[in-house]
Structures are given as C-alpha cells and as structure tokens.
Amino acid sequence: MKYTYVKTKKLEKIPRETGVYAFFGKEGLLYIGKATNLRGRIKNHFPSNAKASEGRQKPSFRDSLFIHKVTRIGYLETNSEIEALLLESRLIKQRQPKYNVMWRDDKNYFYVAITKEEFSRVFLTHQSRSAFASASSAKPTAF
C-alpha cells in the first residue's frame, strides 16, 4: 500500500473519492485522517485563501497546531467509508502520528449499533450501548 503524494499547493489534484490521507512535514508523519471526499476534507484543514463565499473557513484550533508544518500530503483511495475507517485506525495505531490524539492506545473499540425504529439505522460508534441509548429516543442495540 503506497500513498500518492501531492504538494500542499496542488490540492486540486486530489480526487473526490473515499479514502485515507496523511500530512507529512520535515519531522515526518504529522497526522492521518479519513474522508468520504478526500479533496474536500483536505481543503477544510487549510487556512482560507479563498473568498468566504466558497465555504472555506479558518482551520480549527487543533489544525492550527500543525497545518503550517505540512509540506506534502499522501492519500490512499478506498472502496468504502468503512474500509477507510478501518484503514485509518490501523495506520494510526501502526504509525502513531504526533497530532492524532484518538487511536493512541488499543482501548478504542468499535460497536455496530442498530436502532430499534420502524426503519432501523446501522452505524459504527465508539460508544457502548449505555452511552448512546439514553441520548436517543431510538433504542440501539450494540454488538
């Protein structure tokens, strides 16, 4: 599995596909993330050089800690959101990027939740059944 790399000034070359991305700087790997639209998500990390009407905003506080250090971006396309989620998890655990807070230990497990509604919803969550059952009128079942 090999990243495709682009410079930070060439974000338009990134596809609008589902996948995992990584920010690299002089220090090495800085951050790993996932996206359903790689180009859109990666653009959201960077300061707005565009007009406000284009929907781009200033980076979050967390992003502002490292985004100025990014010299290149690597990405891997995946076939689905779940594949991207699992790949992101594995890469963060293996590589332990400095600016990823979540996934640092092996205590983060996924639950598959299925709501008990007329049209059940299925989703992945880090919260156990008790954590999200009281927060929703739908009563999920976690596996």
JSON list of C-alpha atoms in Angstrom, two decimals:
[
{"chain": "A", "resi": 1, "resn": "MET", "atom": "CA", "xyz": [0.00, 0.00, 0.00]},
{"chain": "A", "resi": 2, "resn": "LYS", "atom": "CA", "xyz": [1.62, 3.19, -1.23]},
{"chain": "A", "resi": 3, "resn": "TYR", "atom": "CA", "xyz": [0.48, 6.76, -0.82]},
{"chain": "A", "resi": 4, "resn": "THR", "atom": "CA", "xyz": [0.00, 9.04, -3.79]},
{"chain": "A", "resi": 5, "resn": "TYR", "atom": "CA", "xyz": [1.63, 12.35, -2.86]},
{"chain": "A", "resi": 6, "resn": "VAL", "atom": "CA", "xyz": [0.79, 15.95, -3.71]},
{"chain": "A", "resi": 7, "resn": "LYS", "atom": "CA", "xyz": [2.27, 19.27, -2.59]},
{"chain": "A", "resi": 8, "resn": "THR", "atom": "CA", "xyz": [0.11, 21.50, -0.40]},
{"chain": "A", "resi": 9, "resn": "LYS", "atom": "CA", "xyz": [-0.28, 23.97, -3.28]},
{"chain": "A", "resi": 10, "resn": "LYS", "atom": "CA", "xyz": [-1.72, 21.27, -5.61]},
{"chain": "A", "resi": 11, "resn": "LEU", "atom": "CA", "xyz": [-4.87, 20.26, -3.73]},
{"chain": "A", "resi": 12, "resn": "GLU", "atom": "CA", "xyz": [-6.91, 20.22, -6.96]},
{"chain": "A", "resi": 13, "resn": "LYS", "atom": "CA", "xyz": [-5.02, 17.07, -7.99]},
{"chain": "A", "resi": 14, "resn": "ILE", "atom": "CA", "xyz": [-6.56, 15.12, -5.10]},
{"chain": "A", "resi": 15, "resn": "PRO", "atom": "CA", "xyz": [-9.58, 13.01, -6.15]},
{"chain": "A", "resi": 16, "resn": "ARG", "atom": "CA", "xyz": [-13.06, 13.41, -4.72]},
{"chain": "A", "resi": 17, "resn": "GLU", "atom": "CA", "xyz": [-13.09, 9.77, -3.62]},
{"chain": "A", "resi": 18, "resn": "THR", "atom": "CA", "xyz": [-13.34, 7.98, -0.27]},
{"chain": "A", "resi": 19, "resn": "GLY", "atom": "CA", "xyz": [-10.03, 7.26, 1.39]},
{"chain": "A", "resi": 20, "resn": "VAL", "atom": "CA", "xyz": [-7.36, 7.99, 3.97]},
{"chain": "A", "resi": 21, "resn": "TYR", "atom": "CA", "xyz": [-4.93, 10.92, 3.90]},
{"chain": "A", "resi": 22, "resn": "ALA", "atom": "CA", "xyz": [-1.72, 11.71, 5.71]},
{"chain": "A", "resi": 23, "resn": "PHE", "atom": "CA", "xyz": [0.05, 15.01, 6.30]},
{"chain": "A", "resi": 24, "resn": "PHE", "atom": "CA", "xyz": [3.83, 14.97, 6.22]},
{"chain": "A", "resi": 25, "resn": "GLY", "atom": "CA", "xyz": [6.32, 17.64, 7.27]},
{"chain": "A", "resi": 26, "resn": "LYS", "atom": "CA", "xyz": [10.04, 17.93, 7.90]},
{"chain": "A", "resi": 27, "resn": "GLU", "atom": "CA", "xyz": [9.51, 15.95, 11.13]},
{"chain": "A", "resi": 28, "resn": "GLY", "atom": "CA", "xyz": [7.88, 13.10, 9.20]},
{"chain": "A", "resi": 29, "resn": "LEU", "atom": "CA", "xyz": [4.29, 11.94, 9.59]},
{"chain": "A", "resi": 30, "resn": "LEU", "atom": "CA", "xyz": [2.15, 14.54, 11.37]},
{"chain": "A", "resi": 31, "resn": "TYR", "atom": "CA", "xyz": [-1.48, 13.45, 11.03]},
{"chain": "A", "resi": 32, "resn": "ILE", "atom": "CA", "xyz": [-3.71, 10.76, 9.49]},
{"chain": "A", "resi": 33, "resn": "GLY", "atom": "CA", "xyz": [-7.39, 11.23, 8.66]},
{"chain": "A", "resi": 34, "resn": "LYS", "atom": "CA", "xyz": [-10.20, 9.70, 6.60]},
{"chain": "A", "resi": 35, "resn": "ALA", "atom": "CA", "xyz": [-12.72, 11.24, 4.24]},
{"chain": "A", "resi": 36, "resn": "THR", "atom": "CA", "xyz": [-15.67, 10.41, 2.03]},
{"chain": "A", "resi": 37, "resn": "ASN", "atom": "CA", "xyz": [-14.39, 13.19, -0.28]},
{"chain": "A", "resi": 38, "resn": "LEU", "atom": "CA", "xyz": [-10.60, 13.40, 0.02]},
{"chain": "A", "resi": 39, "resn": "ARG", "atom": "CA", "xyz": [-10.20, 16.71, -1.80]},
{"chain": "A", "resi": 40, "resn": "GLY", "atom": "CA", "xyz": [-12.96, 18.44, 0.13]},
{"chain": "A", "resi": 41, "resn": "ARG", "atom": "CA", "xyz": [-11.82, 17.17, 3.53]},
{"chain": "A", "resi": 42, "resn": "ILE", "atom": "CA", "xyz": [-8.17, 18.00, 2.98]},
{"chain": "A", "resi": 43, "resn": "LYS", "atom": "CA", "xyz": [-9.07, 21.51, 1.79]},
{"chain": "A", "resi": 44, "resn": "ASN", "atom": "CA", "xyz": [-11.02, 22.01, 5.03]},
{"chain": "A", "resi": 45, "resn": "HIS", "atom": "CA", "xyz": [-7.80, 21.63, 7.03]},
{"chain": "A", "resi": 46, "resn": "PHE", "atom": "CA", "xyz": [-6.04, 24.53, 5.35]},
{"chain": "A", "resi": 47, "resn": "PRO", "atom": "CA", "xyz": [-6.44, 28.27, 6.01]},
{"chain": "A", "resi": 48, "resn": "SER", "atom": "CA", "xyz": [-8.82, 30.07, 3.73]},
{"chain": "A", "resi": 49, "resn": "ASN", "atom": "CA", "xyz": [-7.07, 31.73, 0.84]},
{"chain": "A", "resi": 50, "resn": "ALA", "atom": "CA", "xyz": [-10.40, 31.74, -0.93]},
{"chain": "A", "resi": 51, "resn": "LYS", "atom": "CA", "xyz": [-13.39, 34.02, -0.61]},
{"chain": "A", "resi": 52, "resn": "ALA", "atom": "CA", "xyz": [-15.87, 33.36, 2.17]},
{"chain": "A", "resi": 53, "resn": "SER", "atom": "CA", "xyz": [-18.48, 32.55, -0.46]},
{"chain": "A", "resi": 54, "resn": "GLU", "atom": "CA", "xyz": [-16.54, 29.40, -1.37]},
{"chain": "A", "resi": 55, "resn": "GLY", "atom": "CA", "xyz": [-17.36, 27.99, 2.06]},
{"chain": "A", "resi": 56, "resn": "ARG", "atom": "CA", "xyz": [-13.81, 27.66, 3.32]},
{"chain": "A", "resi": 57, "resn": "GLN", "atom": "CA", "xyz": [-13.11, 28.73, 6.87]},
{"chain": "A", "resi": 58, "resn": "LYS", "atom": "CA", "xyz": [-10.11, 29.19, 9.12]},
{"chain": "A", "resi": 59, "resn": "PRO", "atom": "CA", "xyz": [-8.56, 25.95, 10.38]},
{"chain": "A", "resi": 60, "resn": "SER", "atom": "CA", "xyz": [-9.70, 24.60, 13.73]},
{"chain": "A", "resi": 61, "resn": "PHE", "atom": "CA", "xyz": [-7.55, 25.17, 16.79]},
{"chain": "A", "resi": 62, "resn": "ARG", "atom": "CA", "xyz": [-6.26, 21.60, 16.55]},
{"chain": "A", "resi": 63, "resn": "ASP", "atom": "CA", "xyz": [-5.40, 22.01, 12.87]},
{"chain": "A", "resi": 64, "resn": "SER", "atom": "CA", "xyz": [-3.64, 25.31, 13.55]},
{"chain": "A", "resi": 65, "resn": "LEU", "atom": "CA", "xyz": [-1.16, 23.43, 15.75]},
{"chain": "A", "resi": 66, "resn": "PHE", "atom": "CA", "xyz": [0.33, 21.54, 12.80]},
{"chain": "A", "resi": 67, "resn": "ILE", "atom": "CA", "xyz": [-1.11, 22.65, 9.45]},
{"chain": "A", "resi": 68, "resn": "HIS", "atom": "CA", "xyz": [1.68, 25.19, 8.84]},
{"chain": "A", "resi": 69, "resn": "LYS", "atom": "CA", "xyz": [4.21, 22.34, 9.14]},
{"chain": "A", "resi": 70, "resn": "VAL", "atom": "CA", "xyz": [2.67, 20.29, 6.31]},
{"chain": "A", "resi": 71, "resn": "THR", "atom": "CA", "xyz": [4.89, 20.10, 3.21]},
{"chain": "A", "resi": 72, "resn": "ARG", "atom": "CA", "xyz": [3.17, 17.25, 1.37]},
{"chain": "A", "resi": 73, "resn": "ILE", "atom": "CA", "xyz": [0.03, 15.19, 1.53]},
{"chain": "A", "resi": 74, "resn": "GLY", "atom": "CA", "xyz": [-0.33, 11.50, 0.86]},
{"chain": "A", "resi": 75, "resn": "TYR", "atom": "CA", "xyz": [-3.60, 9.74, 0.16]},
{"chain": "A", "resi": 76, "resn": "LEU", "atom": "CA", "xyz": [-4.93, 6.23, -0.35]},
{"chain": "A", "resi": 77, "resn": "GLU", "atom": "CA", "xyz": [-8.27, 5.66, -2.07]},
{"chain": "A", "resi": 78, "resn": "THR", "atom": "CA", "xyz": [-10.61, 3.04, -0.61]},
{"chain": "A", "resi": 79, "resn": "ASN", "atom": "CA", "xyz": [-13.76, 1.34, -1.88]},
{"chain": "A", "resi": 80, "resn": "SER", "atom": "CA", "xyz": [-15.99, 2.36, 1.03]},
{"chain": "A", "resi": 81, "resn": "GLU", "atom": "CA", "xyz": [-16.31, 4.53, 4.12]},
{"chain": "A", "resi": 82, "resn": "ILE", "atom": "CA", "xyz": [-15.96, 1.50, 6.38]},
{"chain": "A", "resi": 83, "resn": "GLU", "atom": "CA", "xyz": [-12.77, 0.44, 4.61]},
{"chain": "A", "resi": 84, "resn": "ALA", "atom": "CA", "xyz": [-11.42, 3.99, 5.10]},
{"chain": "A", "resi": 85, "resn": "LEU", "atom": "CA", "xyz": [-12.36, 3.92, 8.79]},
{"chain": "A", "resi": 86, "resn": "LEU", "atom": "CA", "xyz": [-10.61, 0.60, 9.38]},
{"chain": "A", "resi": 87, "resn": "LEU", "atom": "CA", "xyz": [-7.54, 1.61, 7.35]},
{"chain": "A", "resi": 88, "resn": "GLU", "atom": "CA", "xyz": [-7.27, 4.92, 9.22]},
{"chain": "A", "resi": 89, "resn": "SER", "atom": "CA", "xyz": [-7.47, 3.07, 12.54]},
{"chain": "A", "resi": 90, "resn": "ARG", "atom": "CA", "xyz": [-4.78, 0.58, 11.56]},
{"chain": "A", "resi": 91, "resn": "LEU", "atom": "CA", "xyz": [-2.43, 3.25, 10.17]},
{"chain": "A", "resi": 92, "resn": "ILE", "atom": "CA", "xyz": [-2.76, 5.45, 13.24]},
{"chain": "A", "resi": 93, "resn": "LYS", "atom": "CA", "xyz": [-2.06, 2.52, 15.56]},
{"chain": "A", "resi": 94, "resn": "GLN", "atom": "CA", "xyz": [0.96, 1.44, 13.48]},
{"chain": "A", "resi": 95, "resn": "ARG", "atom": "CA", "xyz": [2.49, 4.86, 12.76]},
{"chain": "A", "resi": 96, "resn": "GLN", "atom": "CA", "xyz": [1.29, 6.87, 15.81]},
{"chain": "A", "resi": 97, "resn": "PRO", "atom": "CA", "xyz": [1.32, 10.33, 14.20]},
{"chain": "A", "resi": 98, "resn": "LYS", "atom": "CA", "xyz": [2.14, 13.15, 16.60]},
{"chain": "A", "resi": 99, "resn": "TYR", "atom": "CA", "xyz": [-1.11, 15.08, 16.14]},
{"chain": "A", "resi": 100, "resn": "ASN", "atom": "CA", "xyz": [-3.60, 12.22, 16.25]},
{"chain": "A", "resi": 101, "resn": "VAL", "atom": "CA", "xyz": [-4.98, 12.08, 19.76]},
{"chain": "A", "resi": 102, "resn": "MET", "atom": "CA", "xyz": [-7.58, 9.39, 19.20]},
{"chain": "A", "resi": 103, "resn": "TRP", "atom": "CA", "xyz": [-6.42, 5.83, 18.45]},
{"chain": "A", "resi": 104, "resn": "ARG", "atom": "CA", "xyz": [-3.23, 6.24, 20.52]},
{"chain": "A", "resi": 105, "resn": "ASP", "atom": "CA", "xyz": [-3.96, 3.15, 22.55]},
{"chain": "A", "resi": 106, "resn": "ASP", "atom": "CA", "xyz": [-5.75, -0.11, 21.95]},
{"chain": "A", "resi": 107, "resn": "LYS", "atom": "CA", "xyz": [-8.68, 0.79, 24.21]},
{"chain": "A", "resi": 108, "resn": "ASN", "atom": "CA", "xyz": [-10.86, 2.24, 21.43]},
{"chain": "A", "resi": 109, "resn": "TYR", "atom": "CA", "xyz": [-13.24, -0.38, 20.15]},
{"chain": "A", "resi": 110, "resn": "PHE", "atom": "CA", "xyz": [-15.97, -0.07, 17.56]},
{"chain": "A", "resi": 111, "resn": "TYR", "atom": "CA", "xyz": [-19.54, -1.04, 18.16]},
{"chain": "A", "resi": 112, "resn": "VAL", "atom": "CA", "xyz": [-22.06, -1.71, 15.44]},
{"chain": "A", "resi": 113, "resn": "ALA", "atom": "CA", "xyz": [-25.30, -0.09, 16.50]},
{"chain": "A", "resi": 114, "resn": "ILE", "atom": "CA", "xyz": [-28.73, -0.95, 15.10]},
{"chain": "A", "resi": 115, "resn": "THR", "atom": "CA", "xyz": [-31.62, 1.26, 16.11]},
{"chain": "A", "resi": 116, "resn": "LYS", "atom": "CA", "xyz": [-35.00, -0.19, 17.02]},
{"chain": "A", "resi": 117, "resn": "GLU", "atom": "CA", "xyz": [-37.07, 2.01, 14.77]},
{"chain": "A", "resi": 118, "resn": "GLU", "atom": "CA", "xyz": [-39.53, 1.22, 12.00]},
{"chain": "A", "resi": 119, "resn": "PHE", "atom": "CA", "xyz": [-36.65, 1.68, 9.55]},
{"chain": "A", "resi": 120, "resn": "SER", "atom": "CA", "xyz": [-33.59, 0.61, 11.52]},
{"chain": "A", "resi": 121, "resn": "ARG", "atom": "CA", "xyz": [-30.36, 2.51, 11.09]},
{"chain": "A", "resi": 122, "resn": "VAL", "atom": "CA", "xyz": [-27.00, 0.75, 11.22]},
{"chain": "A", "resi": 123, "resn": "PHE", "atom": "CA", "xyz": [-23.86, 2.69, 12.16]},
{"chain": "A", "resi": 124, "resn": "LEU", "atom": "CA", "xyz": [-20.44, 2.34, 13.76]},
{"chain": "A", "resi": 125, "resn": "THR", "atom": "CA", "xyz": [-19.74, 4.04, 17.08]},
{"chain": "A", "resi": 126, "resn": "HIS", "atom": "CA", "xyz": [-17.09, 4.12, 19.80]},
{"chain": "A", "resi": 127, "resn": "GLN", "atom": "CA", "xyz": [-19.75, 4.48, 22.47]},
{"chain": "A", "resi": 128, "resn": "SER", "atom": "CA", "xyz": [-21.07, 1.46, 24.29]},
{"chain": "A", "resi": 129, "resn": "ARG", "atom": "CA", "xyz": [-24.77, 0.71, 24.35]},
{"chain": "A", "resi": 130, "resn": "SER", "atom": "CA", "xyz": [-25.28, 2.55, 27.64]},
{"chain": "A", "resi": 131, "resn": "ALA", "atom": "CA", "xyz": [-23.53, 5.68, 26.36]},
{"chain": "A", "resi": 132, "resn": "PHE", "atom": "CA", "xyz": [-25.83, 6.31, 23.41]},
{"chain": "A", "resi": 133, "resn": "ALA", "atom": "CA", "xyz": [-29.03, 4.57, 24.43]},
{"chain": "A", "resi": 134, "resn": "SER", "atom": "CA", "xyz": [-30.07, 7.38, 26.75]},
{"chain": "A", "resi": 135, "resn": "ALA", "atom": "CA", "xyz": [-29.06, 10.11, 24.30]},
{"chain": "A", "resi": 136, "resn": "SER", "atom": "CA", "xyz": [-31.51, 8.99, 21.63]},
{"chain": "A", "resi": 137, "resn": "SER", "atom": "CA", "xyz": [-35.19, 8.20, 21.59]},
{"chain": "A", "resi": 138, "resn": "ALA", "atom": "CA", "xyz": [-34.31, 5.27, 19.37]},
{"chain": "A", "resi": 139, "resn": "LYS", "atom": "CA", "xyz": [-33.06, 2.32, 21.40]},
{"chain": "A", "resi": 140, "resn": "PRO", "atom": "CA", "xyz": [-29.93, 0.99, 19.68]},
{"chain": "A", "resi": 141, "resn": "THR", "atom": "CA", "xyz": [-28.51, -2.48, 20.07]},
{"chain": "A", "resi": 142, "resn": "ALA", "atom": "CA", "xyz": [-24.71, -2.75, 20.04]},
{"chain": "A", "resi": 143, "resn": "PHE", "atom": "CA", "xyz": [-22.70, -5.81, 19.05]}
]
